[in-house]
PDB file of C-alpha atoms in Angstrom:
ATOM      1  CA  MET T  15       3.491 -10.714  -0.667  1.00 66.00           C
ATOM      2  CA  ILE T  16       3.645 -14.361   0.443  1.00 75.00           C
ATOM      3  CA  LEU T  17       5.779 -13.349   3.430  1.00 76.00           C
ATOM      4  CA  PHE T  18       3.322 -10.576   4.338  1.00 76.00           C
ATOM      5  CA  PHE T  19       0.303 -12.872   4.355  1.00 77.00           C
ATOM      6  CA  SER T  20       2.226 -15.650   6.136  1.00 85.00           C
ATOM      7  CA  ILE T  21       3.111 -13.282   8.968  1.00 88.00           C
ATOM      8  CA  PHE T  22      -0.429 -11.883   9.014  1.00 88.00           C
ATOM      9  CA  PHE T  23      -2.075 -15.309   9.327  1.00 87.00           C
ATOM     10  CA  ALA T  24       0.406 -16.420  11.994  1.00 92.00           C
ATOM     11  CA  VAL T  25      -0.168 -13.318  14.132  1.00 93.00           C
ATOM     12  CA  TYR T  26      -3.927 -13.242  13.528  1.00 94.00           C
ATOM     13  CA  GLY T  27      -4.292 -16.918  14.368  1.00 94.00           C
ATOM     14  CA  THR T  28      -2.184 -16.684  17.524  1.00 95.00           C
ATOM     15  CA  ILE T  29      -4.075 -13.666  18.863  1.00 96.00           C
ATOM     16  CA  ASN T  30      -7.457 -15.241  18.183  1.00 96.00           C
ATOM     17  CA  TYR T  31      -6.407 -18.526  19.791  1.00 96.00           C
ATOM     18  CA  TYR T  32      -5.241 -16.692  22.918  1.00 96.00           C
ATOM     19  CA  ILE T  33      -8.503 -14.733  23.170  1.00 97.00           C
ATOM     20  CA  PHE T  34     -10.627 -17.817  22.505  1.00 97.00           C
ATOM     21  CA  ILE T  35      -8.916 -19.960  25.160  1.00 96.00           C
ATOM     22  CA  ARG T  36      -9.219 -17.256  27.802  1.00 95.00           C
ATOM     23  CA  GLY T  37     -12.898 -16.793  26.997  1.00 96.00           C
ATOM     24  CA  TRP T  38     -13.503 -20.549  27.065  1.00 96.00           C
ATOM     25  CA  GLN T  39     -11.851 -20.786  30.482  1.00 95.00           C
ATOM     26  CA  ALA T  40     -13.903 -17.846  31.764  1.00 94.00           C
ATOM     27  CA  LEU T  41     -17.130 -19.724  30.995  1.00 95.00           C
ATOM     28  CA  ALA T  42     -16.271 -22.634  33.313  1.00 92.00           C
ATOM     29  CA  ALA T  43     -19.118 -21.607  35.637  1.00 91.00           C
ATOM     30  CA  LEU T  44     -21.630 -21.725  32.753  1.00 94.00           C
ATOM     31  CA  PRO T  45     -20.383 -24.561  30.513  1.00 94.00           C
ATOM     32  CA  HIS T  46     -23.657 -24.735  28.536  1.00 95.00           C
ATOM     33  CA  LEU T  47     -22.808 -21.321  27.032  1.00 95.00           C
ATOM     34  CA  ARG T  48     -19.561 -22.570  25.535  1.00 96.00           C
ATOM     35  CA  ILE T  49     -21.147 -23.942  22.360  1.00 97.00           C
ATOM     36  CA  TYR T  50     -22.733 -20.543  21.638  1.00 97.00           C
ATOM     37  CA  TYR T  51     -19.439 -18.856  22.438  1.00 97.00           C
ATOM     38  CA  LEU T  52     -17.650 -21.153  19.981  1.00 97.00           C
ATOM     39  CA  ILE T  53     -20.126 -20.430  17.185  1.00 97.00           C
ATOM     40  CA  ILE T  54     -20.066 -16.660  17.722  1.00 97.00           C
ATOM     41  CA  PHE T  55     -16.276 -16.607  17.958  1.00 98.00           C
ATOM     42  CA  LEU T  56     -15.807 -18.581  14.740  1.00 97.00           C
ATOM     43  CA  ILE T  57     -18.224 -16.349  12.836  1.00 97.00           C
ATOM     44  CA  ALA T  58     -16.597 -13.164  14.129  1.00 97.00           C
ATOM     45  CA  SER T  59     -12.985 -14.231  13.589  1.00 96.00           C
ATOM     46  CA  LEU T  60     -13.493 -15.805  10.157  1.00 96.00           C
ATOM     47  CA  SER T  61     -15.935 -13.308   8.618  1.00 97.00           C
ATOM     48  CA  TYR T  62     -13.358 -10.867   7.247  1.00 95.00           C
ATOM     49  CA  LEU T  63     -11.143 -13.570   5.786  1.00 94.00           C
ATOM     50  CA  THR T  64     -14.147 -15.324   4.240  1.00 95.00           C
ATOM     51  CA  ALA T  65     -15.321 -12.088   2.633  1.00 95.00           C
ATOM     52  CA  LYS T  66     -11.902 -11.213   1.237  1.00 92.00           C
ATOM     53  CA  PHE T  67     -10.946 -14.617  -0.132  1.00 91.00           C
ATOM     54  CA  LEU T  68     -14.362 -15.722  -1.398  1.00 93.00           C
ATOM     55  CA  ASP T  69     -15.681 -12.354  -2.613  1.00 90.00           C
ATOM     56  CA  LYS T  70     -16.252 -13.617  -6.164  1.00 90.00           C
ATOM     57  CA  PHE T  71     -18.582 -16.350  -4.897  1.00 93.00           C
ATOM     58  CA  LEU T  72     -20.633 -14.266  -2.451  1.00 93.00           C
ATOM     59  CA  THR T  73     -23.718 -12.171  -3.066  1.00 93.00           C
ATOM     60  CA  PRO T  74     -23.229  -8.431  -2.397  1.00 92.00           C
ATOM     61  CA  LEU T  75     -25.481  -8.653   0.662  1.00 94.00           C
ATOM     62  CA  LEU T  76     -23.580 -11.579   2.193  1.00 96.00           C
ATOM     63  CA  TYR T  77     -20.219 -10.023   1.339  1.00 96.00           C
ATOM     64  CA  ASP T  78     -21.171  -6.740   3.002  1.00 95.00           C
ATOM     65  CA  ALA T  79     -22.513  -8.525   6.091  1.00 96.00           C
ATOM     66  CA  LEU T  80     -19.329 -10.563   6.521  1.00 96.00           C
ATOM     67  CA  LEU T  81     -17.189  -7.482   5.946  1.00 96.00           C
ATOM     68  CA  TRP T  82     -19.069  -5.492   8.581  1.00 96.00           C
ATOM     69  CA  VAL T  83     -18.758  -8.253  11.176  1.00 97.00           C
ATOM     70  CA  GLY T  84     -15.119  -8.923  10.329  1.00 96.00           C
ATOM     71  CA  SER T  85     -14.118  -5.252  10.321  1.00 94.00           C
ATOM     72  CA  PHE T  86     -15.583  -4.692  13.760  1.00 95.00           C
ATOM     73  CA  TRP T  87     -13.932  -7.881  14.979  1.00 97.00           C
ATOM     74  CA  PHE T  88     -10.484  -6.460  14.223  1.00 94.00           C
ATOM     75  CA  SER T  89     -11.137  -3.650  16.677  1.00 94.00           C
ATOM     76  CA  PHE T  90     -12.820  -5.898  19.245  1.00 96.00           C
ATOM     77  CA  MET T  91      -9.906  -8.316  18.915  1.00 96.00           C
ATOM     78  CA  ILE T  92      -7.295  -5.659  19.712  1.00 95.00           C
ATOM     79  CA  TYR T  93      -9.145  -4.431  22.788  1.00 96.00           C
ATOM     80  CA  PHE T  94      -9.885  -7.980  23.951  1.00 97.00           C
ATOM     81  CA  LEU T  95      -6.179  -8.732  23.629  1.00 96.00           C
ATOM     82  CA  ILE T  96      -5.221  -5.674  25.672  1.00 96.00           C
ATOM     83  CA  SER T  97      -7.836  -6.456  28.337  1.00 96.00           C
ATOM     84  CA  ILE T  98      -6.911 -10.126  28.688  1.00 96.00           C
ATOM     85  CA  PHE T  99      -3.210  -9.300  28.742  1.00 95.00           C
ATOM     86  CA  LEU T 100      -3.759  -6.833  31.600  1.00 94.00           C
ATOM     87  CA  ILE T 101      -5.842  -9.411  33.477  1.00 92.00           C
ATOM     88  CA  ASP T 102      -3.128 -12.042  33.017  1.00 92.00           C
ATOM     89  CA  ILE T 103      -0.479  -9.632  34.284  1.00 93.00           C
ATOM     90  CA  SER T 104      -2.654  -8.951  37.335  1.00 88.00           C
ATOM     91  CA  ARG T 105      -3.002 -12.702  37.910  1.00 84.00           C
ATOM     92  CA  PHE T 106       0.753 -13.149  37.714  1.00 88.00           C
ATOM     93  CA  ILE T 107       1.425 -10.307  40.164  1.00 87.00           C
ATOM     94  CA  ASN T 108      -1.203 -11.660  42.535  1.00 78.00           C
ATOM     95  CA  GLY T 109       0.386 -15.100  42.328  1.00 77.00           C
ATOM     96  CA  GLN T 110       3.673 -13.600  43.456  1.00 81.00           C
ATOM     97  CA  LEU T 111       2.441 -11.080  46.031  1.00 82.00           C
ATOM     98  CA  ASN T 112      -1.068 -12.297  46.911  1.00 79.00           C
ATOM     99  CA  ILE T 113      -2.499  -8.761  46.916  1.00 75.00           C
ATOM    100  CA  LEU T 114      -6.083  -9.440  45.805  1.00 74.00           C
ATOM    101  CA  PRO T 115      -8.868 -10.029  48.369  1.00 80.00           C
ATOM    102  CA  GLY T 116      -9.294 -13.641  49.442  1.00 76.00           C
ATOM    103  CA  ILE T 117     -12.908 -13.713  48.237  1.00 79.00           C
ATOM    104  CA  ILE T 118     -11.671 -13.526  44.648  1.00 74.00           C
ATOM    105  CA  ASN T 119      -9.561 -16.659  45.051  1.00 71.00           C
ATOM    106  CA  GLN T 120     -12.376 -18.399  46.910  1.00 78.00           C
ATOM    107  CA  HIS T 121     -14.840 -17.724  44.069  1.00 81.00           C
ATOM    108  CA  TYR T 122     -12.399 -17.842  41.176  1.00 81.00           C
ATOM    109  CA  GLU T 123     -14.786 -19.258  38.562  1.00 87.00           C
ATOM    110  CA  ILE T 124     -17.424 -16.618  39.337  1.00 91.00           C
ATOM    111  CA  THR T 125     -14.746 -13.911  39.215  1.00 89.00           C
ATOM    112  CA  LYS T 126     -13.665 -15.073  35.754  1.00 91.00           C
ATOM    113  CA  LEU T 127     -17.268 -15.106  34.567  1.00 93.00           C
ATOM    114  CA  ILE T 128     -17.901 -11.575  35.829  1.00 94.00           C
ATOM    115  CA  LEU T 129     -14.702 -10.339  34.175  1.00 94.00           C
ATOM    116  CA  PHE T 130     -15.783 -12.041  30.936  1.00 96.00           C
ATOM    117  CA  PHE T 131     -18.966  -9.979  30.713  1.00 96.00           C
ATOM    118  CA  VAL T 132     -17.372  -6.784  32.058  1.00 96.00           C
ATOM    119  CA  VAL T 133     -14.667  -6.907  29.375  1.00 97.00           C
ATOM    120  CA  ILE T 134     -17.247  -7.507  26.630  1.00 97.00           C
ATOM    121  CA  PHE T 135     -19.304  -4.552  27.894  1.00 97.00           C
ATOM    122  CA  ILE T 136     -16.346  -2.154  28.108  1.00 97.00           C
ATOM    123  CA  VAL T 137     -14.916  -3.175  24.733  1.00 97.00           C
ATOM    124  CA  GLY T 138     -18.383  -2.836  23.220  1.00 96.00           C
ATOM    125  CA  ILE T 139     -18.740   0.718  24.550  1.00 96.00           C
ATOM    126  CA  ILE T 140     -15.281   1.628  23.225  1.00 94.00           C
ATOM    127  CA  ASN T 141     -16.172   0.338  19.767  1.00 94.00           C
ATOM    128  CA  ILE T 142     -19.516   2.127  19.675  1.00 94.00           C
ATOM    129  CA  ALA T 143     -17.760   5.371  20.618  1.00 93.00           C
ATOM    130  CA  GLY T 144     -15.094   4.707  18.005  1.00 90.00           C
ATOM    131  CA  TYR T 145     -17.684   4.089  15.306  1.00 91.00           C
ATOM    132  CA  ILE T 146     -19.526   7.315  16.153  1.00 92.00           C
ATOM    133  CA  ASN T 147     -16.194   9.145  16.057  1.00 89.00           C
ATOM    134  CA  THR T 148     -15.426   7.666  12.633  1.00 88.00           C
ATOM    135  CA  ARG T 149     -18.753   8.763  11.179  1.00 89.00           C
ATOM    136  CA  ASN T 150     -18.208  12.341  12.365  1.00 90.00           C
ATOM    137  CA  PRO T 151     -14.855  13.542  10.981  1.00 89.00           C
ATOM    138  CA  VAL T 152     -13.329  16.602  12.632  1.00 90.00           C
ATOM    139  CA  ILE T 153     -11.437  19.369  10.850  1.00 94.00           C
ATOM    140  CA  ARG T 154      -8.130  20.408  12.383  1.00 94.00           C
ATOM    141  CA  THR T 155      -6.650  23.720  11.237  1.00 95.00           C
ATOM    142  CA  LEU T 156      -2.868  24.143  11.215  1.00 94.00           C
ATOM    143  CA  PRO T 157      -1.468  27.573  10.225  1.00 94.00           C
ATOM    144  CA  LEU T 158       2.030  27.043   8.781  1.00 93.00           C
ATOM    145  CA  GLN T 159       4.600  29.386   7.272  1.00 91.00           C
ATOM    146  CA  ILE T 160       7.145  28.551   4.581  1.00 89.00           C
ATOM    147  CA  GLN T 161       9.674  31.218   3.660  1.00 84.00           C
ATOM    148  CA  LYS T 162      10.911  30.968   0.070  1.00 75.00           C
ATOM    149  CA  LYS T 163      12.329  34.026  -1.744  1.00 70.00           C
ATOM    150  CA  GLU T 164      11.397  32.865  -5.236  1.00 76.00           C
ATOM    151  CA  SER T 165       7.780  32.121  -4.369  1.00 80.00           C
ATOM    152  CA  THR T 166       5.086  34.543  -5.480  1.00 85.00           C
ATOM    153  CA  ILE T 167       2.309  32.832  -3.554  1.00 86.00           C
ATOM    154  CA  ASP T 168       1.169  34.553  -0.365  1.00 88.00           C
ATOM    155  CA  LYS T 169      -1.334  32.015   0.909  1.00 92.00           C
ATOM    156  CA  LEU T 170      -2.293  28.430   0.125  1.00 94.00           C
ATOM    157  CA  ASN T 171      -5.362  26.764   1.600  1.00 96.00           C
ATOM    158  CA  VAL T 172      -4.638  23.020   1.621  1.00 97.00           C
ATOM    159  CA  ALA T 173      -7.228  20.406   2.570  1.00 98.00           C
ATOM    160  CA  LEU T 174      -5.546  17.143   3.580  1.00 97.00           C
ATOM    161  CA  ILE T 175      -7.328  13.843   4.136  1.00 96.00           C
ATOM    162  CA  SER T 176      -5.856  10.424   4.707  1.00 95.00           C
ATOM    163  CA  ASP T 177      -6.825   6.837   5.498  1.00 94.00           C
ATOM    164  CA  VAL T 178     -10.455   7.188   4.468  1.00 94.00           C
ATOM    165  CA  HIS T 179     -10.451   3.440   3.701  1.00 94.00           C
ATOM    166  CA  ILE T 180     -13.552   3.521   1.521  1.00 95.00           C
ATOM    167  CA  SER T 181     -15.356   0.184   1.403  1.00 94.00           C
ATOM    168  CA  PRO T 182     -18.876  -1.129   2.010  1.00 94.00           C
ATOM    169  CA  VAL T 183     -18.166  -0.297   5.686  1.00 92.00           C
ATOM    170  CA  ASN T 184     -16.730   3.205   5.246  1.00 90.00           C
ATOM    171  CA  ASP T 185     -19.250   3.792   2.519  1.00 88.00           C
ATOM    172  CA  GLY T 186     -20.399   6.511   0.153  1.00 89.00           C
ATOM    173  CA  LYS T 187     -22.355   8.294   2.894  1.00 91.00           C
ATOM    174  CA  LEU T 188     -19.220   8.820   4.955  1.00 93.00           C
ATOM    175  CA  LEU T 189     -17.250   9.904   1.890  1.00 94.00           C
ATOM    176  CA  SER T 190     -20.002  12.343   0.905  1.00 95.00           C
ATOM    177  CA  LYS T 191     -19.854  13.870   4.384  1.00 94.00           C
ATOM    178  CA  ILE T 192     -16.078  14.269   4.068  1.00 95.00           C
ATOM    179  CA  VAL T 193     -16.373  15.837   0.605  1.00 96.00           C
ATOM    180  CA  ASN T 194     -18.965  18.339   1.851  1.00 95.00           C
ATOM    181  CA  LYS T 195     -16.651  19.354   4.699  1.00 96.00           C
ATOM    182  CA  ILE T 196     -13.793  19.777   2.224  1.00 97.00           C
ATOM    183  CA  ASN T 197     -15.853  21.981  -0.080  1.00 97.00           C
ATOM    184  CA  GLU T 198     -16.940  24.159   2.849  1.00 96.00           C
ATOM    185  CA  LEU T 199     -13.259  25.017   3.352  1.00 96.00           C
ATOM    186  CA  LYS T 200     -12.967  26.307  -0.244  1.00 96.00           C
ATOM    187  CA  PRO T 201      -9.470  24.822  -0.602  1.00 97.00           C
ATOM    188  CA  ASP T 202      -6.906  25.803  -3.209  1.00 97.00           C
ATOM    189  CA  ILE T 203      -5.781  22.191  -3.432  1.00 97.00           C
ATOM    190  CA  VAL T 204      -6.922  18.875  -1.941  1.00 98.00           C
ATOM    191  CA  LEU T 205      -4.365  16.234  -0.971  1.00 98.00           C
ATOM    192  CA  ILE T 206      -5.004  12.564  -0.147  1.00 98.00           C
ATOM    193  CA  ALA T 207      -2.098  11.021   1.770  1.00 96.00           C
ATOM    194  CA  GLY T 208      -2.773   7.362   0.962  1.00 93.00           C
ATOM    195  CA  ASP T 209      -5.111   4.535   1.982  1.00 94.00           C
ATOM    196  CA  LEU T 210      -8.044   6.039   0.136  1.00 96.00           C
ATOM    197  CA  VAL T 211      -9.368   2.519  -0.486  1.00 96.00           C
ATOM    198  CA  ASP T 212      -9.863  -0.533   1.699  1.00 94.00           C
ATOM    199  CA  ASP T 213     -11.299  -2.924  -0.863  1.00 94.00           C
ATOM    200  CA  LYS T 214     -10.796  -4.114  -4.405  1.00 94.00           C
ATOM    201  CA  ALA T 215     -11.530  -1.565  -7.124  1.00 95.00           C
ATOM    202  CA  ARG T 216     -14.076  -3.924  -8.686  1.00 94.00           C
ATOM    203  CA  ILE T 217     -16.185  -3.988  -5.525  1.00 95.00           C
ATOM    204  CA  LEU T 218     -15.929  -0.225  -5.022  1.00 95.00           C
ATOM    205  CA  LYS T 219     -17.079   0.329  -8.602  1.00 94.00           C
ATOM    206  CA  GLU T 220     -20.001  -2.069  -8.230  1.00 92.00           C
ATOM    207  CA  ARG T 221     -21.185  -0.154  -5.149  1.00 91.00           C
ATOM    208  CA  ASN T 222     -20.331   3.241  -6.714  1.00 92.00           C
ATOM    209  CA  ILE T 223     -18.861   4.167  -3.334  1.00 94.00           C
ATOM    210  CA  GLY T 224     -16.308   6.729  -4.538  1.00 93.00           C
ATOM    211  CA  ARG T 225     -18.611   8.861  -6.679  1.00 93.00           C
ATOM    212  CA  SER T 226     -18.568  11.787  -4.209  1.00 94.00           C
ATOM    213  CA  LEU T 227     -14.878  12.425  -4.911  1.00 95.00           C
ATOM    214  CA  ARG T 228     -15.863  13.861  -8.297  1.00 95.00           C
ATOM    215  CA  LYS T 229     -17.725  16.632  -6.460  1.00 96.00           C
ATOM    216  CA  ILE T 230     -14.626  18.062  -4.771  1.00 96.00           C
ATOM    217  CA  LYS T 231     -14.076  21.675  -5.767  1.00 96.00           C
ATOM    218  CA  SER T 232     -10.622  23.227  -5.591  1.00 96.00           C
ATOM    219  CA  LYS T 233      -8.512  25.675  -7.554  1.00 95.00           C
ATOM    220  CA  PHE T 234      -5.593  23.350  -8.339  1.00 96.00           C
ATOM    221  CA  GLY T 235      -7.339  19.976  -8.217  1.00 95.00           C
ATOM    222  CA  VAL T 236      -7.059  16.792  -6.158  1.00 97.00           C
ATOM    223  CA  TYR T 237      -3.748  14.954  -5.743  1.00 98.00           C
ATOM    224  CA  GLY T 238      -3.083  11.697  -3.965  1.00 98.00           C
ATOM    225  CA  ILE T 239      -0.482   9.037  -3.254  1.00 97.00           C
ATOM    226  CA  THR T 240      -0.498   5.332  -2.562  1.00 97.00           C
ATOM    227  CA  GLY T 241      -0.729   3.825   0.900  1.00 95.00           C
ATOM    228  CA  ASN T 242      -0.214   0.232   1.981  1.00 95.00           C
ATOM    229  CA  HIS T 243      -3.892  -0.568   1.370  1.00 95.00           C
ATOM    230  CA  GLU T 244      -3.638   0.431  -2.276  1.00 96.00           C
ATOM    231  CA  PHE T 245      -0.971  -2.262  -2.625  1.00 95.00           C
ATOM    232  CA  ILE T 246      -2.909  -4.803  -0.548  1.00 93.00           C
ATOM    233  CA  ASN T 247      -5.959  -4.434  -2.799  1.00 93.00           C
ATOM    234  CA  GLY T 248      -4.079  -4.480  -6.118  1.00 94.00           C
ATOM    235  CA  ILE T 249      -2.014  -1.402  -6.862  1.00 95.00           C
ATOM    236  CA  GLU T 250      -2.695  -0.962 -10.583  1.00 96.00           C
ATOM    237  CA  ASN T 251      -6.464  -1.334 -10.297  1.00 96.00           C
ATOM    238  CA  THR T 252      -6.817   0.864  -7.215  1.00 96.00           C
ATOM    239  CA  VAL T 253      -4.686   3.637  -8.711  1.00 96.00           C
ATOM    240  CA  GLN T 254      -6.681   3.508 -11.942  1.00 97.00           C
ATOM    241  CA  TYR T 255      -9.884   3.652  -9.898  1.00 96.00           C
ATOM    242  CA  ALA T 256      -8.697   6.752  -8.030  1.00 96.00           C
ATOM    243  CA  ARG T 257      -7.727   8.436 -11.294  1.00 96.00           C
ATOM    244  CA  GLU T 258     -11.160   7.715 -12.746  1.00 96.00           C
ATOM    245  CA  LEU T 259     -12.591   9.607  -9.757  1.00 95.00           C
ATOM    246  CA  GLY T 260     -10.527  12.681 -10.588  1.00 95.00           C
ATOM    247  CA  VAL T 261      -7.551  12.105  -8.295  1.00 96.00           C
ATOM    248  CA  HIS T 262      -4.122  12.850  -9.775  1.00 97.00           C
ATOM    249  CA  VAL T 263      -2.132  10.008  -8.221  1.00 97.00           C
ATOM    250  CA  LEU T 264       1.573  10.799  -7.881  1.00 97.00           C
ATOM    251  CA  ARG T 265       3.677   7.664  -7.927  1.00 97.00           C
ATOM    252  CA  ASP T 266       7.271   8.545  -7.125  1.00 96.00           C
ATOM    253  CA  SER T 267       6.880  11.719  -9.124  1.00 96.00           C
ATOM    254  CA  SER T 268       6.658  15.473  -8.722  1.00 95.00           C
ATOM    255  CA  VAL T 269       4.582  18.225 -10.259  1.00 96.00           C
ATOM    256  CA  LYS T 270       5.003  21.995 -10.287  1.00 94.00           C
ATOM    257  CA  ILE T 271       1.661  23.638  -9.593  1.00 94.00           C
ATOM    258  CA  GLU T 272       1.152  26.840 -11.616  1.00 92.00           C
ATOM    259  CA  ASN T 273       4.850  27.751 -11.161  1.00 88.00           C
ATOM    260  CA  LEU T 274       4.012  28.455  -7.506  1.00 92.00           C
ATOM    261  CA  PHE T 275       5.103  25.368  -5.570  1.00 93.00           C
ATOM    262  CA  TYR T 276       6.142  21.746  -5.989  1.00 95.00           C
ATOM    263  CA  LEU T 277       4.218  18.704  -4.919  1.00 97.00           C
ATOM    264  CA  ILE T 278       6.096  15.406  -4.578  1.00 97.00           C
ATOM    265  CA  GLY T 279       4.285  12.111  -4.092  1.00 96.00           C
ATOM    266  CA  ARG T 280       6.106   8.953  -3.000  1.00 95.00           C
ATOM    267  CA  ASP T 281       4.928   5.392  -3.404  1.00 96.00           C
ATOM    268  CA  ASP T 282       4.306   3.781  -0.036  1.00 95.00           C
ATOM    269  CA  ARG T 283       7.271   2.035   1.566  1.00 94.00           C
ATOM    270  CA  SER T 284       5.322  -1.260   1.379  1.00 93.00           C
ATOM    271  CA  LYS T 285       5.853  -1.252  -2.400  1.00 93.00           C
ATOM    272  CA  LYS T 286       8.792  -3.666  -2.271  1.00 91.00           C
ATOM    273  CA  GLN T 287       6.834  -6.023  -0.032  1.00 89.00           C
ATOM    274  CA  PHE T 288       4.121  -6.400  -2.678  1.00 90.00           C
ATOM    275  CA  THR T 289       5.949  -5.834  -5.974  1.00 91.00           C
ATOM    276  CA  GLY T 290       9.565  -6.739  -5.242  1.00 90.00           C
ATOM    277  CA  LYS T 291      10.628  -3.282  -6.461  1.00 92.00           C
ATOM    278  CA  ASP T 292      12.045  -0.416  -4.422  1.00 93.00           C
ATOM    279  CA  ARG T 293      10.452   2.989  -4.521  1.00 94.00           C
ATOM    280  CA  LYS T 294      12.573   5.875  -5.787  1.00 94.00           C
ATOM    281  CA  SER T 295      14.834   7.578  -3.289  1.00 93.00           C
ATOM    282  CA  LEU T 296      14.077  11.103  -2.204  1.00 92.00           C
ATOM    283  CA  ASN T 297      17.347  12.198  -3.810  1.00 91.00           C
ATOM    284  CA  GLU T 298      16.094  10.969  -7.188  1.00 93.00           C
ATOM    285  CA  LEU T 299      12.765  12.726  -6.776  1.00 94.00           C
ATOM    286  CA  MET T 300      14.486  16.014  -5.929  1.00 93.00           C
ATOM    287  CA  ASN T 301      16.680  16.042  -9.050  1.00 90.00           C
ATOM    288  CA  ASP T 302      14.340  18.157 -11.170  1.00 87.00           C
ATOM    289  CA  VAL T 303      12.908  20.269  -8.363  1.00 91.00           C
ATOM    290  CA  ASP T 304      13.715  23.971  -7.957  1.00 89.00           C
ATOM    291  CA  LYS T 305      14.470  24.377  -4.262  1.00 89.00           C
ATOM    292  CA  GLY T 306      13.726  28.075  -4.500  1.00 90.00           C
ATOM    293  CA  LEU T 307      10.002  27.298  -4.494  1.00 92.00           C
ATOM    294  CA  PRO T 308       8.014  25.761  -1.625  1.00 93.00           C
ATOM    295  CA  ILE T 309       8.219  21.957  -1.718  1.00 95.00           C
ATOM    296  CA  ILE T 310       5.462  19.785  -0.255  1.00 96.00           C
ATOM    297  CA  LEU T 311       6.090  16.057   0.103  1.00 97.00           C
ATOM    298  CA  MET T 312       3.381  13.435   0.508  1.00 97.00           C
ATOM    299  CA  ASP T 313       4.581  10.143   1.988  1.00 96.00           C
ATOM    300  CA  HIS T 314       1.955   7.844   3.505  1.00 96.00           C
ATOM    301  CA  THR T 315       4.030   6.666   6.478  1.00 94.00           C
ATOM    302  CA  PRO T 316       5.392   9.486   8.688  1.00 93.00           C
ATOM    303  CA  LEU T 317       8.979   8.284   8.851  1.00 89.00           C
ATOM    304  CA  SER T 318      12.375   9.564   7.630  1.00 86.00           C
ATOM    305  CA  LEU T 319      11.464  13.143   8.545  1.00 91.00           C
ATOM    306  CA  GLU T 320      15.101  14.103   9.052  1.00 91.00           C
ATOM    307  CA  LYS T 321      15.959  12.778   5.596  1.00 91.00           C
ATOM    308  CA  ALA T 322      13.150  14.860   4.113  1.00 92.00           C
ATOM    309  CA  GLN T 323      14.419  17.950   5.898  1.00 92.00           C
ATOM    310  CA  ASN T 324      17.988  17.338   4.735  1.00 91.00           C
ATOM    311  CA  ASN T 325      16.756  17.083   1.140  1.00 92.00           C
ATOM    312  CA  GLY T 326      15.114  20.495   1.251  1.00 91.00           C
ATOM    313  CA  ILE T 327      11.513  19.441   1.840  1.00 94.00           C
ATOM    314  CA  ASP T 328       9.544  22.283   3.434  1.00 94.00           C
ATOM    315  CA  LEU T 329       6.480  20.320   4.499  1.00 95.00           C
ATOM    316  CA  GLN T 330       5.847  16.574   4.712  1.00 96.00           C
ATOM    317  CA  LEU T 331       2.244  15.369   4.825  1.00 97.00           C
ATOM    318  CA  SER T 332       1.551  11.802   5.917  1.00 96.00           C
ATOM    319  CA  GLY T 333      -1.151   9.521   7.288  1.00 95.00           C
ATOM    320  CA  HIS T 334      -1.121   5.827   8.247  1.00 94.00           C
ATOM    321  CA  THR T 335      -1.190   6.187  12.043  1.00 91.00           C
ATOM    322  CA  HIS T 336      -4.920   7.099  12.219  1.00 87.00           C
ATOM    323  CA  HIS T 337      -3.906   9.439  15.042  1.00 81.00           C
ATOM    324  CA  GLY T 338      -3.867   6.410  17.319  1.00 77.00           C
ATOM    325  CA  GLN T 339      -7.329   5.164  16.322  1.00 76.00           C
ATOM    326  CA  PHE T 340      -8.162   1.603  15.273  1.00 72.00           C
TER     327      PHE T 340
END
């Protein structure tokens, strides 16, 4: 865990320093704005860390405000980094080939200032669109066939969700919307492929954010696994919290559902990073599984697919990548 946070702080600090310096340089034409830029940058870049490390000393209102600002900053930070990196590459190429119009070099400080505000505008639009997209989850239907001679089940309607990241930002309203969409599908079983939470269980309980999960209706129940954020926020407490909300959390274990199919849930591969212990191998988890029945594996990170196939897994369900979304 110490190594994880050491790397995180080093990377986070380096990225923020790079962005800050480039922004500071871009304001050379309007130096009186630099003090405001400094204040805004410090608030934005330190809000999330302040909320997470001082949560016990903050009022709920202040905690939520810092978390909102800090959460958005992560996304702004990534897009600022990409934008500035592309600008710096363009500067380097121009320095070698001199391909940009002369007027840009003649009015370099004004050019930097214009780019400063253009980048902020574009990144702002991207984040607004991303937020709207987040608040309006889309259902994707995938018809799949699994041929197993010993299976007596003809059809299974599975509702899969992942990386909901419930917190004061992704709050109870969003979760309620997701639950309503799930219930409209009338699923036989609901699966949660990790990263259900994005905050400490204590804070989620205080806000009663996860209450909508109890309203999920399905024939065989709700099953979930751990993701890296369950470990980041305290694995034992977050798992207990999920179980209190009616989620059967599978931790390196398997369950046979009504003698129809198997469901295997693996602990996230970040387990060793946070606990010092390895997760069970897939070979171990398959020891007591009848391969004549359909076997569904949940593993938060979509890796080792060939290994899953070689072990007789019929379907692996994962999350983690956010489908490319920040």
